[in-house]
mmCIF file of C-alpha atoms in Angstrom:
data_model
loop_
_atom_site.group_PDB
_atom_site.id
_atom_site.type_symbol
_atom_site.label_atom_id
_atom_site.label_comp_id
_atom_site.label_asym_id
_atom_site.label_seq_id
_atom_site.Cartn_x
_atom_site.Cartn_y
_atom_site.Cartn_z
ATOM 1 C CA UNK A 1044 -51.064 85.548 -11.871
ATOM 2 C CA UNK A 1045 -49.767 82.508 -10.124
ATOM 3 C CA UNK A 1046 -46.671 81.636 -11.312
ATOM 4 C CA UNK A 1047 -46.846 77.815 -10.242
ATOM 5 C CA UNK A 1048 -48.941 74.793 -11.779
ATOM 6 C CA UNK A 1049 -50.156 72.251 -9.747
ATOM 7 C CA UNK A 1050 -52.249 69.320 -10.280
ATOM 8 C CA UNK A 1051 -55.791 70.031 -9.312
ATOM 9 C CA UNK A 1052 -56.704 67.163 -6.685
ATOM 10 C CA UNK A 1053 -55.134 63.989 -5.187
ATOM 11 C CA UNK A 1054 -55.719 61.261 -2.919
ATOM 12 C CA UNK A 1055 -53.523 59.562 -0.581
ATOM 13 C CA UNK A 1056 -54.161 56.571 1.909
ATOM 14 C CA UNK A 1057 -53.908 57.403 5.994
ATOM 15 C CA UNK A 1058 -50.899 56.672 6.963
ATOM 16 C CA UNK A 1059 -48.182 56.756 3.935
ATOM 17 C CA UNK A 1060 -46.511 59.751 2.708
ATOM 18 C CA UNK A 1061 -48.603 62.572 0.484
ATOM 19 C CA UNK A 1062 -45.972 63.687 -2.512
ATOM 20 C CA UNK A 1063 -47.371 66.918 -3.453
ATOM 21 C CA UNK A 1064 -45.855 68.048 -6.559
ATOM 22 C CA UNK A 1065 -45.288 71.833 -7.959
ATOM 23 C CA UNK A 1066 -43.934 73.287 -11.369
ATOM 24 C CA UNK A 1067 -42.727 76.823 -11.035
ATOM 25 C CA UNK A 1068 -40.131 76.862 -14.275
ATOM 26 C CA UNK A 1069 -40.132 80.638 -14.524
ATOM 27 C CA UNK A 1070 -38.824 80.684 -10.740
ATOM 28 C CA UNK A 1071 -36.087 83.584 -10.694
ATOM 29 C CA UNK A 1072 -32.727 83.254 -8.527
ATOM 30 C CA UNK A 1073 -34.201 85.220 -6.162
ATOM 31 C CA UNK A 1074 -37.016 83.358 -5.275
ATOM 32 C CA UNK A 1075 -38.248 81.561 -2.435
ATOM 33 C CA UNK A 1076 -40.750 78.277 -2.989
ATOM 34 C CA UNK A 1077 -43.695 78.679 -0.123
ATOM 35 C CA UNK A 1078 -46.209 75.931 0.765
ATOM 36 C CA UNK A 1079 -48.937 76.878 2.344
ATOM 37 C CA UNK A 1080 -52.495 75.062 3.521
ATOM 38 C CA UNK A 1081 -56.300 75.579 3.578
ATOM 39 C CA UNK A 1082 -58.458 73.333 5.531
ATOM 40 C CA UNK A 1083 -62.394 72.991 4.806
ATOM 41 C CA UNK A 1084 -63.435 76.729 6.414
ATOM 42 C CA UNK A 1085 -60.495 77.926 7.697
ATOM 43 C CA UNK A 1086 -57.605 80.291 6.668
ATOM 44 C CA UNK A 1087 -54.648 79.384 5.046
ATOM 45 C CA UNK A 1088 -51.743 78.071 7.249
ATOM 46 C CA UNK A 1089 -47.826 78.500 6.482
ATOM 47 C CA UNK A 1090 -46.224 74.815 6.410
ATOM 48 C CA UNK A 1091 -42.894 75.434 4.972
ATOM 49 C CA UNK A 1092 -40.622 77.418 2.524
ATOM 50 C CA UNK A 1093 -37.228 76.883 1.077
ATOM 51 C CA UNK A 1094 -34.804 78.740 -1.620
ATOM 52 C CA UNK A 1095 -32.846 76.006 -3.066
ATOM 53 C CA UNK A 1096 -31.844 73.235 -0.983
ATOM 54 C CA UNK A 1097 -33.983 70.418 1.107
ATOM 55 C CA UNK A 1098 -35.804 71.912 4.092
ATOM 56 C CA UNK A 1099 -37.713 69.897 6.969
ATOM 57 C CA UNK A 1100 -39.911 71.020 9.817
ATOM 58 C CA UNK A 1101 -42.328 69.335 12.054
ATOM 59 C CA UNK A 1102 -45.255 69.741 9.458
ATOM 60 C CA UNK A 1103 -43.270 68.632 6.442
ATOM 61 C CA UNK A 1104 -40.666 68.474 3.832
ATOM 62 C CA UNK A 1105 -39.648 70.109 1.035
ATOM 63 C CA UNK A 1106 -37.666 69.025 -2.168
ATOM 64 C CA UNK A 1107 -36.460 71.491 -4.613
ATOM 65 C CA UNK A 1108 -34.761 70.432 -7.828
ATOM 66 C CA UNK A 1109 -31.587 71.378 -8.633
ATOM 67 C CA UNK A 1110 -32.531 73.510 -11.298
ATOM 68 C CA UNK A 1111 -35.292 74.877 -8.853
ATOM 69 C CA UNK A 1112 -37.999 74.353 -11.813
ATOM 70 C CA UNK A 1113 -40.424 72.101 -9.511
ATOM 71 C CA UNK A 1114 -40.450 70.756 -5.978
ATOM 72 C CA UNK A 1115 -42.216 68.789 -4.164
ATOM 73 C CA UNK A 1116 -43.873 68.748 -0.306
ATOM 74 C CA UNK A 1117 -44.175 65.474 1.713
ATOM 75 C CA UNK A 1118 -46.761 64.960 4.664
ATOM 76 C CA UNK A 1119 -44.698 61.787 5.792
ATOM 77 C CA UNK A 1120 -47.323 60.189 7.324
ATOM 78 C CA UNK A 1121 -50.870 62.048 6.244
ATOM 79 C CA UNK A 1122 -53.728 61.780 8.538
ATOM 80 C CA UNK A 1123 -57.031 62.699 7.653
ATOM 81 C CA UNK A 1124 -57.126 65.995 9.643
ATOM 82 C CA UNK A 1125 -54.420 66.759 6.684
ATOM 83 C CA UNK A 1126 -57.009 66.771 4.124
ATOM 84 C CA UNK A 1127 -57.016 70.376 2.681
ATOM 85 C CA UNK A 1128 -56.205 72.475 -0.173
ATOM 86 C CA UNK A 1129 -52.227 72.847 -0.728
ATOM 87 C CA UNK A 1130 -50.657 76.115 -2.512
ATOM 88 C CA UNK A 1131 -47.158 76.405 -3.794
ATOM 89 C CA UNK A 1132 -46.163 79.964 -4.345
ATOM 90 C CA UNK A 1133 -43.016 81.495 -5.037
ATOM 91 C CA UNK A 1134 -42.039 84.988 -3.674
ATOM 92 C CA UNK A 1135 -39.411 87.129 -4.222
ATOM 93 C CA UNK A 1136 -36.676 87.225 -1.412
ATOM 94 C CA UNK A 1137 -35.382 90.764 -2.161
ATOM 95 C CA UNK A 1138 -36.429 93.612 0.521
ATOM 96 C CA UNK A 1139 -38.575 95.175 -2.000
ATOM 97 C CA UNK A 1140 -41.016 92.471 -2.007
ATOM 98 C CA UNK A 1141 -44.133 93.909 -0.610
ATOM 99 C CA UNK A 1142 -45.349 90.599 1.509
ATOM 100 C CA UNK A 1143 -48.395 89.718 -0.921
ATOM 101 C CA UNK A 1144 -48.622 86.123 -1.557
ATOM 102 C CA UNK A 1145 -50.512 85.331 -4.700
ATOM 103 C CA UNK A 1146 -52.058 82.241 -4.567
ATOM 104 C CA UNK A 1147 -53.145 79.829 -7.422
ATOM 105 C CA UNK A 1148 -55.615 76.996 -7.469
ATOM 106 C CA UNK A 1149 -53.402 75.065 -5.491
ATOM 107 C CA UNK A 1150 -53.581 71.018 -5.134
ATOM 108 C CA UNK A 1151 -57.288 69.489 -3.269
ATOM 109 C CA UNK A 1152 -55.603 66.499 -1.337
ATOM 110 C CA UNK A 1153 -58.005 63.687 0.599
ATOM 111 C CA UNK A 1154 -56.630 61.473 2.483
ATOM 112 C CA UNK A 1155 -58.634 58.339 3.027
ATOM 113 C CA UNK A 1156 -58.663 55.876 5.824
ATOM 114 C CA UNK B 1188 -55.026 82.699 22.733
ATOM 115 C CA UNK B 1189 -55.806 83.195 19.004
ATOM 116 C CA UNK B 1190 -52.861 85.271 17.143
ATOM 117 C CA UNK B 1191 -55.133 86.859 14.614
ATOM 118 C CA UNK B 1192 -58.673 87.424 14.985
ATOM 119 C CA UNK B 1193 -61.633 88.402 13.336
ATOM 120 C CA UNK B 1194 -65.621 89.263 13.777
ATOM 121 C CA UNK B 1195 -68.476 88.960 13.266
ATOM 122 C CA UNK B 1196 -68.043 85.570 11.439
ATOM 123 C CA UNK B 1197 -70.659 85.699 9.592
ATOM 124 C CA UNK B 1198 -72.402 88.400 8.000
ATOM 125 C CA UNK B 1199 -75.798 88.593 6.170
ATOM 126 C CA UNK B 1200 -76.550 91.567 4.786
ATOM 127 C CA UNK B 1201 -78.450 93.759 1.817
ATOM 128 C CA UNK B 1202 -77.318 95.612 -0.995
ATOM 129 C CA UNK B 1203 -76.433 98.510 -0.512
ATOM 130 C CA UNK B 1204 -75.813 98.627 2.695
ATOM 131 C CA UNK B 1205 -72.453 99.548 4.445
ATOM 132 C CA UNK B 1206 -70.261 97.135 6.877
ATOM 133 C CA UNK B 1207 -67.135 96.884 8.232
ATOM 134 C CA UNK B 1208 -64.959 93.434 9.849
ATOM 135 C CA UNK B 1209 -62.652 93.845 12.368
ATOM 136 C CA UNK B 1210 -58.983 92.073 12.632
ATOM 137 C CA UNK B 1211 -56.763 92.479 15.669
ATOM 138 C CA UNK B 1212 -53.645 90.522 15.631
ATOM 139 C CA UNK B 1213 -51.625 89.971 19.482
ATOM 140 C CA UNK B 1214 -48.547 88.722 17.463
ATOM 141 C CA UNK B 1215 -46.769 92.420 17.553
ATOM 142 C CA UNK B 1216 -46.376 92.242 14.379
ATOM 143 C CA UNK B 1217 -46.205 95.767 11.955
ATOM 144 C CA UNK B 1218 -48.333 94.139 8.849
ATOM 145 C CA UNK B 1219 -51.463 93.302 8.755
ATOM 146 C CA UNK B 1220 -53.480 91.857 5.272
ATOM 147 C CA UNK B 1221 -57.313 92.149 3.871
ATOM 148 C CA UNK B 1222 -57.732 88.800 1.474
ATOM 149 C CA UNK B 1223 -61.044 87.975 -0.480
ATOM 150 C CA UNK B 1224 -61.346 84.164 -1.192
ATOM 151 C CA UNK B 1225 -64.606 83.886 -3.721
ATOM 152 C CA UNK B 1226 -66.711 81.482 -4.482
ATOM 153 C CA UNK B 1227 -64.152 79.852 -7.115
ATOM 154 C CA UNK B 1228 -61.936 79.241 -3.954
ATOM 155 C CA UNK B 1229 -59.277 81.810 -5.587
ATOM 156 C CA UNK B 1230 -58.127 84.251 -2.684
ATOM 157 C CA UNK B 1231 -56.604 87.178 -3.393
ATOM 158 C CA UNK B 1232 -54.702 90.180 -1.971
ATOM 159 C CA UNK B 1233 -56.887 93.509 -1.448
ATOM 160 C CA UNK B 1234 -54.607 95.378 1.178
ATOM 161 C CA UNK B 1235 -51.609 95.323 3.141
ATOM 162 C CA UNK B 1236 -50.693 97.774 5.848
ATOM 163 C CA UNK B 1237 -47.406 98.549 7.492
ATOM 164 C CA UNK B 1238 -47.255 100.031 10.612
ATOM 165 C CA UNK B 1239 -50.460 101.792 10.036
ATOM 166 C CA UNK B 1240 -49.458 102.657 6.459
ATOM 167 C CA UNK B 1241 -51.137 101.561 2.736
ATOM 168 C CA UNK B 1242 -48.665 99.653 0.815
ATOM 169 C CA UNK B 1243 -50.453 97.398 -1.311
ATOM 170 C CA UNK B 1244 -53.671 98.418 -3.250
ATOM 171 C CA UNK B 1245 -54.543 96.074 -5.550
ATOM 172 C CA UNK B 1246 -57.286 97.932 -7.724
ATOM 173 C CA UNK B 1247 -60.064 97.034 -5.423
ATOM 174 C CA UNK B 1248 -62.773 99.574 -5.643
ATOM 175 C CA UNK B 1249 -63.026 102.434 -3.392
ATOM 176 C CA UNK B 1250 -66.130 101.376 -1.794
ATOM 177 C CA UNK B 1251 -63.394 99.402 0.172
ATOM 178 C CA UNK B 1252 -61.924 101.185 2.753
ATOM 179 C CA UNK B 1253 -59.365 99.927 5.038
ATOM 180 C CA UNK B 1254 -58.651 101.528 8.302
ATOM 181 C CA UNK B 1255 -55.943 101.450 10.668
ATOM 182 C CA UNK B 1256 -56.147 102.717 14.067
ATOM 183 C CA UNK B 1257 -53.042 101.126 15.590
ATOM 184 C CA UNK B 1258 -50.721 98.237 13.859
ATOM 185 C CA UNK B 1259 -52.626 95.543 15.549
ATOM 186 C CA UNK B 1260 -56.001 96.471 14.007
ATOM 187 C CA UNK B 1261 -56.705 96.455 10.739
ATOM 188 C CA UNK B 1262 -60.832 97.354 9.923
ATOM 189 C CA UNK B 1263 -62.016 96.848 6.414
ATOM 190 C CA UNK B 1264 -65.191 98.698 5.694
ATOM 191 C CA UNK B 1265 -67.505 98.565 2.912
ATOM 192 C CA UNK B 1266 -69.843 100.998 1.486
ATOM 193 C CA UNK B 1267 -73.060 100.517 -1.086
ATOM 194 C CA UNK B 1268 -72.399 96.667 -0.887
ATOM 195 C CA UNK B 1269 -73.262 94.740 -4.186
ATOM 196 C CA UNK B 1270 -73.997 91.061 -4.308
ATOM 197 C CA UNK B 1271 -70.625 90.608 -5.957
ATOM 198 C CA UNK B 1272 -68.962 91.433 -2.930
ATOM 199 C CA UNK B 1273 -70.250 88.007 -1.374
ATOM 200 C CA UNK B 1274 -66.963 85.858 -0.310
ATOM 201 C CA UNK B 1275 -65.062 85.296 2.679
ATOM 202 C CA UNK B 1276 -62.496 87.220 3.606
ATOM 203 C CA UNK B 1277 -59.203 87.206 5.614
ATOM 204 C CA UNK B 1278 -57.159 89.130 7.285
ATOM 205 C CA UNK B 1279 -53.579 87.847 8.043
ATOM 206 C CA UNK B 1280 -50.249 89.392 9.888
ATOM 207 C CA UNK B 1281 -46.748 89.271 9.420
ATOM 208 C CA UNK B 1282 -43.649 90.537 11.277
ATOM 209 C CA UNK B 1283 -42.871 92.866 8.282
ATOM 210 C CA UNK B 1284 -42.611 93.429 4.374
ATOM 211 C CA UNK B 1285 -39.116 94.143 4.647
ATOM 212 C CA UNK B 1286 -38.123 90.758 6.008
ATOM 213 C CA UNK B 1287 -36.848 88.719 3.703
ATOM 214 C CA UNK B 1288 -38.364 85.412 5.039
ATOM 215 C CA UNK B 1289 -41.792 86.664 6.099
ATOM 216 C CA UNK B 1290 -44.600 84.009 6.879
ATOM 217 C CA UNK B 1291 -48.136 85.072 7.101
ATOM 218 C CA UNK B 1292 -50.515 83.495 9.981
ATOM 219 C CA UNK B 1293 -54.259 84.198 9.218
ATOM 220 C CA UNK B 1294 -57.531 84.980 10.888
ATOM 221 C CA UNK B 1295 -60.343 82.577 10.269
ATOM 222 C CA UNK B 1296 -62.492 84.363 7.903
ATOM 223 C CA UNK B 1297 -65.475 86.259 8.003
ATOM 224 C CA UNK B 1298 -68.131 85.080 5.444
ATOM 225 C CA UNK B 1299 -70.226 87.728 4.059
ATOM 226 C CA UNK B 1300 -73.313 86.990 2.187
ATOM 227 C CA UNK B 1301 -75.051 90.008 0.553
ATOM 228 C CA UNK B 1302 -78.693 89.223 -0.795
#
């Protein structure tokens, strides 16, 4: 079972920043916050992951709480080639973590010109 | 030059017949991943591989059969197909299990329709 909630679609206007928010309140010390991607008929593509503190790449951002209980990703300027389905999932960092990422619903996002 | 790979596509078959997809992945990585997305959208783990050896089974039947002739290839085959086993599914690769921080880059899918 996904351990993460997420809300089930959003929209966001070309252009401005898409806050995607994710609850994960039974996230252990140990665990790392993933966001990952699905557009329309493709496979899923990594975006960015972070354990507890702020984390930026070229794709994105990522805020994590201090108590690590939700955090949120940021397209800071969403385009409509970012319209896709967005999964948070949290993974254990330990070396006995067999690689499987367990994916939930996630969050529908279309961006609209 | 696409990292991971997969054919045919598409696939269109009957019940009970028996299929297999191919994945090759030119990353070098040592683990390679069979996911089933179905038609609620919810993907899911099947297999994962380490250098050519089964480390995740997750209770998928054993008319599933994933083979592993090197640790860039990993085959799924499929025996006495049923019409439940219609979804797309993708393989993925990753440097290793071990690895703490260990993304996972995936093939495009192969969508297999069983009538």
């Amino acid at each position: 079972d996904a351990k993460t909630t997420q809300p089930t679609s959003m929209d966001c206007a070309e252009g401005r920043a898409a806050n995607l928010p994710c609850n994960h309140s039974t996230i252990s010390g140990n665990e790392y916050v993933y966001w990952y991607r699905q557009i329309h008929s493709q496979g899923p593509q990594y975006i960015i992951h972070g354990l507890k503190n702020n984390e930026t790449n070229e794709m994105a951002s990522l805020i994590i709480t201090e108590d690590r209980k939700s955090s949120t990703l940021i397209l800071p300027h969403a385009t409509l080639r970012d319209t896709a389905v967005y999964y948070c999932i949290v993974r254990p960092s330990h070396s006995g973590n067999t690689g499987k990422l367990i994916f939930g619903q996630g969050t529908t996002l279309q961006v609209k010109p | 030059d696409t990292a991971v790979s997969q054919t045919p596509k598409y696939l269109v078959t009957q019940m009970g017949n028996d299929k297999s997809i191919k994945c090759e992945q030119n990353l070098g990585h040592d683990t390679m991943y069979w996911y089933k997305q179905d038609s609620k959208k919810f993907l899911k783990i099947m297999f994962s591989y380490n250098n050519k050896e089964l480390i995740i089974n997750e209770t998928v039947p054993n008319r599933f059969s994933p083979k592993s002739p090197d640790k860039a290839h990993l085959n799924l085959h499929i025996n006495s197909l049923e019409l439940g086993d219609s979804a797309v599914y993708f393989c993925a690769s990753s440097q290793g299990s071990s690895l703490i921080m260990d993304t996972q880059y995936f093939g495009p899918g192969t969508r297999l329709t069983v009538l």
